[in-house]
Amino acid sequence: MFNQILVPVDGSEAAWRALEYATALGEKFHSTITIVHVVQAHYTLPTVGINGEIPFISLNIQEVEATGYKIIELAKERIGDYPTFETNLEFGHPAERIISLASNNAYDLIVIGSRGLSGISEFFLGSISNNVSQSSPVPVMIIK
């Protein structure tokens, strides 16, 4: 039923829980799991400013990319000896890249954490899991 499962990870607890669920499903259906982390080429972090202003602090893309590879390595450790998985580091807007991967590959399911960002970041950037669930061509399981 689920031959190919896509699991986006961002290092959040919700993402790790999603990976656990995907692994359990994958074991049941003998699925290949693809773990993906999406690096935003023009990544900014909103911070709380003075007088209600919200300044954005740009991050060096090499630093963000290096962090992405660290998250992929953590995901490999967490998936352990799962027999068939692959990893992928993508560049772009997370929701758009996840939807594109689902559209252009043979994934049967996306398993994603409900919240990767928190607070003000999620307010400004929108919920990635919500965007994915609304636009995905395949079923999406959102894990809290």
PDB file of C-alpha atoms in Angstrom:
ATOM      1  CA  MET A   1       0.000   0.000   0.000  1.00  0.00           C
ATOM      2  CA  PHE A   2       2.792   2.456   0.914  1.00  0.00           C
ATOM      3  CA  ASN A   3       5.805   1.531  -1.201  1.00  0.00           C
ATOM      4  CA  GLN A   4       7.477   4.948  -1.013  1.00  0.00           C
ATOM      5  CA  ILE A   5       7.158   7.251   2.012  1.00  0.00           C
ATOM      6  CA  LEU A   6       8.520  10.806   2.042  1.00  0.00           C
ATOM      7  CA  VAL A   7       9.488  12.233   5.452  1.00  0.00           C
ATOM      8  CA  PRO A   8      10.549  15.884   5.642  1.00  0.00           C
ATOM      9  CA  VAL A   9      12.713  16.625   8.696  1.00  0.00           C
ATOM     10  CA  ASP A  10      13.856  19.917  10.178  1.00  0.00           C
ATOM     11  CA  GLY A  11      15.307  18.825  13.507  1.00  0.00           C
ATOM     12  CA  SER A  12      12.140  19.534  15.491  1.00  0.00           C
ATOM     13  CA  GLU A  13      10.567  17.054  17.896  1.00  0.00           C
ATOM     14  CA  ALA A  14       7.494  16.827  15.661  1.00  0.00           C
ATOM     15  CA  ALA A  15       9.723  15.860  12.714  1.00  0.00           C
ATOM     16  CA  TRP A  16      11.411  13.122  14.764  1.00  0.00           C
ATOM     17  CA  ARG A  17       8.000  11.775  15.805  1.00  0.00           C
ATOM     18  CA  ALA A  18       6.967  11.806  12.132  1.00  0.00           C
ATOM     19  CA  LEU A  19      10.077   9.787  11.294  1.00  0.00           C
ATOM     20  CA  GLU A  20       9.158   7.272  14.012  1.00  0.00           C
ATOM     21  CA  TYR A  21       5.629   6.894  12.597  1.00  0.00           C
ATOM     22  CA  ALA A  22       6.968   6.565   9.065  1.00  0.00           C
ATOM     23  CA  THR A  23       9.410   3.892  10.209  1.00  0.00           C
ATOM     24  CA  ALA A  24       6.628   1.912  11.893  1.00  0.00           C
ATOM     25  CA  LEU A  25       4.461   2.165   8.772  1.00  0.00           C
ATOM     26  CA  GLY A  26       7.414   1.341   6.565  1.00  0.00           C
ATOM     27  CA  GLU A  27       8.176  -1.805   8.531  1.00  0.00           C
ATOM     28  CA  LYS A  28       4.577  -2.931   8.195  1.00  0.00           C
ATOM     29  CA  PHE A  29       4.411  -2.294   4.429  1.00  0.00           C
ATOM     30  CA  HIS A  30       8.107  -2.921   3.560  1.00  0.00           C
ATOM     31  CA  SER A  31       8.368   0.657   2.282  1.00  0.00           C
ATOM     32  CA  THR A  32      11.318   2.672   1.124  1.00  0.00           C
ATOM     33  CA  ILE A  33      11.576   5.835   3.201  1.00  0.00           C
ATOM     34  CA  THR A  34      13.034   9.021   1.777  1.00  0.00           C
ATOM     35  CA  ILE A  35      14.160  11.525   4.389  1.00  0.00           C
ATOM     36  CA  VAL A  36      14.379  15.070   3.057  1.00  0.00           C
ATOM     37  CA  HIS A  37      15.573  18.324   4.572  1.00  0.00           C
ATOM     38  CA  VAL A  38      14.943  21.545   2.670  1.00  0.00           C
ATOM     39  CA  VAL A  39      17.434  24.400   2.905  1.00  0.00           C
ATOM     40  CA  GLN A  40      16.085  27.824   2.009  1.00  0.00           C
ATOM     41  CA  ALA A  41      18.553  29.642  -0.233  1.00  0.00           C
ATOM     42  CA  HIS A  42      17.523  33.032   1.156  1.00  0.00           C
ATOM     43  CA  TYR A  43      16.864  31.977   4.702  1.00  0.00           C
ATOM     44  CA  THR A  44      16.000  34.568   7.287  1.00  0.00           C
ATOM     45  CA  LEU A  45      14.952  34.313  10.876  1.00  0.00           C
ATOM     46  CA  PRO A  46      12.491  36.806  12.260  1.00  0.00           C
ATOM     47  CA  THR A  47      13.338  38.100  15.690  1.00  0.00           C
ATOM     48  CA  VAL A  48      11.485  40.252  18.170  1.00  0.00           C
ATOM     49  CA  GLY A  49      12.415  43.863  17.676  1.00  0.00           C
ATOM     50  CA  ILE A  50      11.976  47.177  19.416  1.00  0.00           C
ATOM     51  CA  ASN A  51       8.760  49.208  19.014  1.00  0.00           C
ATOM     52  CA  GLY A  52       6.915  46.288  17.457  1.00  0.00           C
ATOM     53  CA  GLU A  53       9.247  46.116  14.454  1.00  0.00           C
ATOM     54  CA  ILE A  54      10.309  42.682  13.307  1.00  0.00           C
ATOM     55  CA  PRO A  55      13.840  42.723  11.930  1.00  0.00           C
ATOM     56  CA  PHE A  56      15.100  39.772   9.932  1.00  0.00           C
ATOM     57  CA  ILE A  57      18.572  38.391  10.481  1.00  0.00           C
ATOM     58  CA  SER A  58      20.030  36.800   7.364  1.00  0.00           C
ATOM     59  CA  LEU A  59      21.974  33.616   7.816  1.00  0.00           C
ATOM     60  CA  ASN A  60      24.941  32.540   5.723  1.00  0.00           C
ATOM     61  CA  ILE A  61      23.744  29.885   3.222  1.00  0.00           C
ATOM     62  CA  GLN A  62      26.819  27.722   3.877  1.00  0.00           C
ATOM     63  CA  GLU A  63      25.970  27.644   7.585  1.00  0.00           C
ATOM     64  CA  VAL A  64      22.362  26.751   6.859  1.00  0.00           C
ATOM     65  CA  GLU A  65      23.451  24.050   4.395  1.00  0.00           C
ATOM     66  CA  ALA A  66      25.906  22.594   6.937  1.00  0.00           C
ATOM     67  CA  THR A  67      23.116  22.520   9.503  1.00  0.00           C
ATOM     68  CA  GLY A  68      20.938  20.739   6.931  1.00  0.00           C
ATOM     69  CA  TYR A  69      23.541  18.010   6.538  1.00  0.00           C
ATOM     70  CA  LYS A  70      23.738  17.665  10.332  1.00  0.00           C
ATOM     71  CA  ILE A  71      19.967  17.211  10.476  1.00  0.00           C
ATOM     72  CA  ILE A  72      20.192  14.536   7.776  1.00  0.00           C
ATOM     73  CA  GLU A  73      22.892  12.756   9.820  1.00  0.00           C
ATOM     74  CA  LEU A  74      20.699  12.901  12.942  1.00  0.00           C
ATOM     75  CA  ALA A  75      17.839  11.420  10.931  1.00  0.00           C
ATOM     76  CA  LYS A  76      20.106   8.571   9.774  1.00  0.00           C
ATOM     77  CA  GLU A  77      20.984   7.862  13.401  1.00  0.00           C
ATOM     78  CA  ARG A  78      17.323   7.885  14.398  1.00  0.00           C
ATOM     79  CA  ILE A  79      16.202   5.564  11.601  1.00  0.00           C
ATOM     80  CA  GLY A  80      18.920   3.146  12.699  1.00  0.00           C
ATOM     81  CA  ASP A  81      19.071  -0.127  10.836  1.00  0.00           C
ATOM     82  CA  TYR A  82      15.898   0.401   8.818  1.00  0.00           C
ATOM     83  CA  PRO A  83      16.567  -1.669   5.675  1.00  0.00           C
ATOM     84  CA  THR A  84      15.603   0.666   2.812  1.00  0.00           C
ATOM     85  CA  PHE A  85      15.926   4.407   3.154  1.00  0.00           C
ATOM     86  CA  GLU A  86      17.555   7.275   1.339  1.00  0.00           C
ATOM     87  CA  THR A  87      18.266  10.874   2.215  1.00  0.00           C
ATOM     88  CA  ASN A  88      17.987  14.037   0.216  1.00  0.00           C
ATOM     89  CA  LEU A  89      18.993  17.646   0.834  1.00  0.00           C
ATOM     90  CA  GLU A  90      16.915  20.076  -1.232  1.00  0.00           C
ATOM     91  CA  PHE A  91      17.121  23.836  -1.736  1.00  0.00           C
ATOM     92  CA  GLY A  92      14.114  26.149  -1.907  1.00  0.00           C
ATOM     93  CA  HIS A  93      10.925  26.864  -0.001  1.00  0.00           C
ATOM     94  CA  PRO A  94      10.162  23.786   2.148  1.00  0.00           C
ATOM     95  CA  ALA A  95       6.473  23.347   1.268  1.00  0.00           C
ATOM     96  CA  GLU A  96       7.086  23.934  -2.441  1.00  0.00           C
ATOM     97  CA  ARG A  97      10.009  21.489  -2.592  1.00  0.00           C
ATOM     98  CA  ILE A  98       8.115  18.792  -0.656  1.00  0.00           C
ATOM     99  CA  ILE A  99       5.083  19.136  -2.945  1.00  0.00           C
ATOM    100  CA  SER A 100       7.340  19.071  -6.012  1.00  0.00           C
ATOM    101  CA  LEU A 101       9.051  15.904  -4.811  1.00  0.00           C
ATOM    102  CA  ALA A 102       5.687  14.272  -4.162  1.00  0.00           C
ATOM    103  CA  SER A 103       4.436  15.344  -7.596  1.00  0.00           C
ATOM    104  CA  ASN A 104       7.482  14.196  -9.551  1.00  0.00           C
ATOM    105  CA  ASN A 105       8.256  10.933  -7.806  1.00  0.00           C
ATOM    106  CA  ALA A 106       6.381   7.776  -6.947  1.00  0.00           C
ATOM    107  CA  TYR A 107       5.644   8.580  -3.299  1.00  0.00           C
ATOM    108  CA  ASP A 108       2.509   7.050  -1.833  1.00  0.00           C
ATOM    109  CA  LEU A 109       2.511   9.042   1.409  1.00  0.00           C
ATOM    110  CA  ILE A 110       4.079  12.064   3.094  1.00  0.00           C
ATOM    111  CA  VAL A 111       4.559  11.838   6.861  1.00  0.00           C
ATOM    112  CA  ILE A 112       5.290  15.268   8.317  1.00  0.00           C
ATOM    113  CA  GLY A 113       5.464  16.852  11.753  1.00  0.00           C
ATOM    114  CA  SER A 114       2.713  19.299  12.637  1.00  0.00           C
ATOM    115  CA  ARG A 115       5.055  22.084  13.740  1.00  0.00           C
ATOM    116  CA  GLY A 116       8.635  22.634  12.780  1.00  0.00           C
ATOM    117  CA  LEU A 117       8.842  26.345  13.398  1.00  0.00           C
ATOM    118  CA  SER A 118       7.481  28.011  16.466  1.00  0.00           C
ATOM    119  CA  GLY A 119       5.716  31.170  17.434  1.00  0.00           C
ATOM    120  CA  ILE A 120       6.364  34.231  15.340  1.00  0.00           C
ATOM    121  CA  SER A 121       8.338  32.355  12.653  1.00  0.00           C
ATOM    122  CA  GLU A 122       5.382  30.125  11.875  1.00  0.00           C
ATOM    123  CA  PHE A 123       3.055  33.127  11.794  1.00  0.00           C
ATOM    124  CA  PHE A 124       5.136  34.879   9.145  1.00  0.00           C
ATOM    125  CA  LEU A 125       6.221  31.903   7.087  1.00  0.00           C
ATOM    126  CA  GLY A 126       2.973  29.935   7.269  1.00  0.00           C
ATOM    127  CA  SER A 127       2.596  26.380   8.374  1.00  0.00           C
ATOM    128  CA  ILE A 128       4.601  24.112   6.115  1.00  0.00           C
ATOM    129  CA  SER A 129       2.584  21.035   7.105  1.00  0.00           C
ATOM    130  CA  ASN A 130      -0.640  22.910   6.357  1.00  0.00           C
ATOM    131  CA  ASN A 131       0.602  24.036   2.933  1.00  0.00           C
ATOM    132  CA  VAL A 132       1.790  20.525   2.111  1.00  0.00           C
ATOM    133  CA  SER A 133      -1.476  18.906   3.200  1.00  0.00           C
ATOM    134  CA  GLN A 134      -3.523  21.382   1.138  1.00  0.00           C
ATOM    135  CA  SER A 135      -1.499  20.993  -2.073  1.00  0.00           C
ATOM    136  CA  SER A 136      -0.059  17.499  -2.017  1.00  0.00           C
ATOM    137  CA  PRO A 137      -0.990  15.084  -4.811  1.00  0.00           C
ATOM    138  CA  VAL A 138      -0.610  12.180  -2.352  1.00  0.00           C
ATOM    139  CA  PRO A 139      -2.015  11.526   1.127  1.00  0.00           C
ATOM    140  CA  VAL A 140      -0.360  13.428   3.980  1.00  0.00           C
ATOM    141  CA  MET A 141      -0.138  12.169   7.548  1.00  0.00           C
ATOM    142  CA  ILE A 142       0.492  15.021   9.987  1.00  0.00           C
ATOM    143  CA  ILE A 143       2.034  13.934  13.287  1.00  0.00           C
ATOM    144  CA  LYS A 144       1.624  16.046  16.435  1.00  0.00           C
TER     145      LYS A 144
END
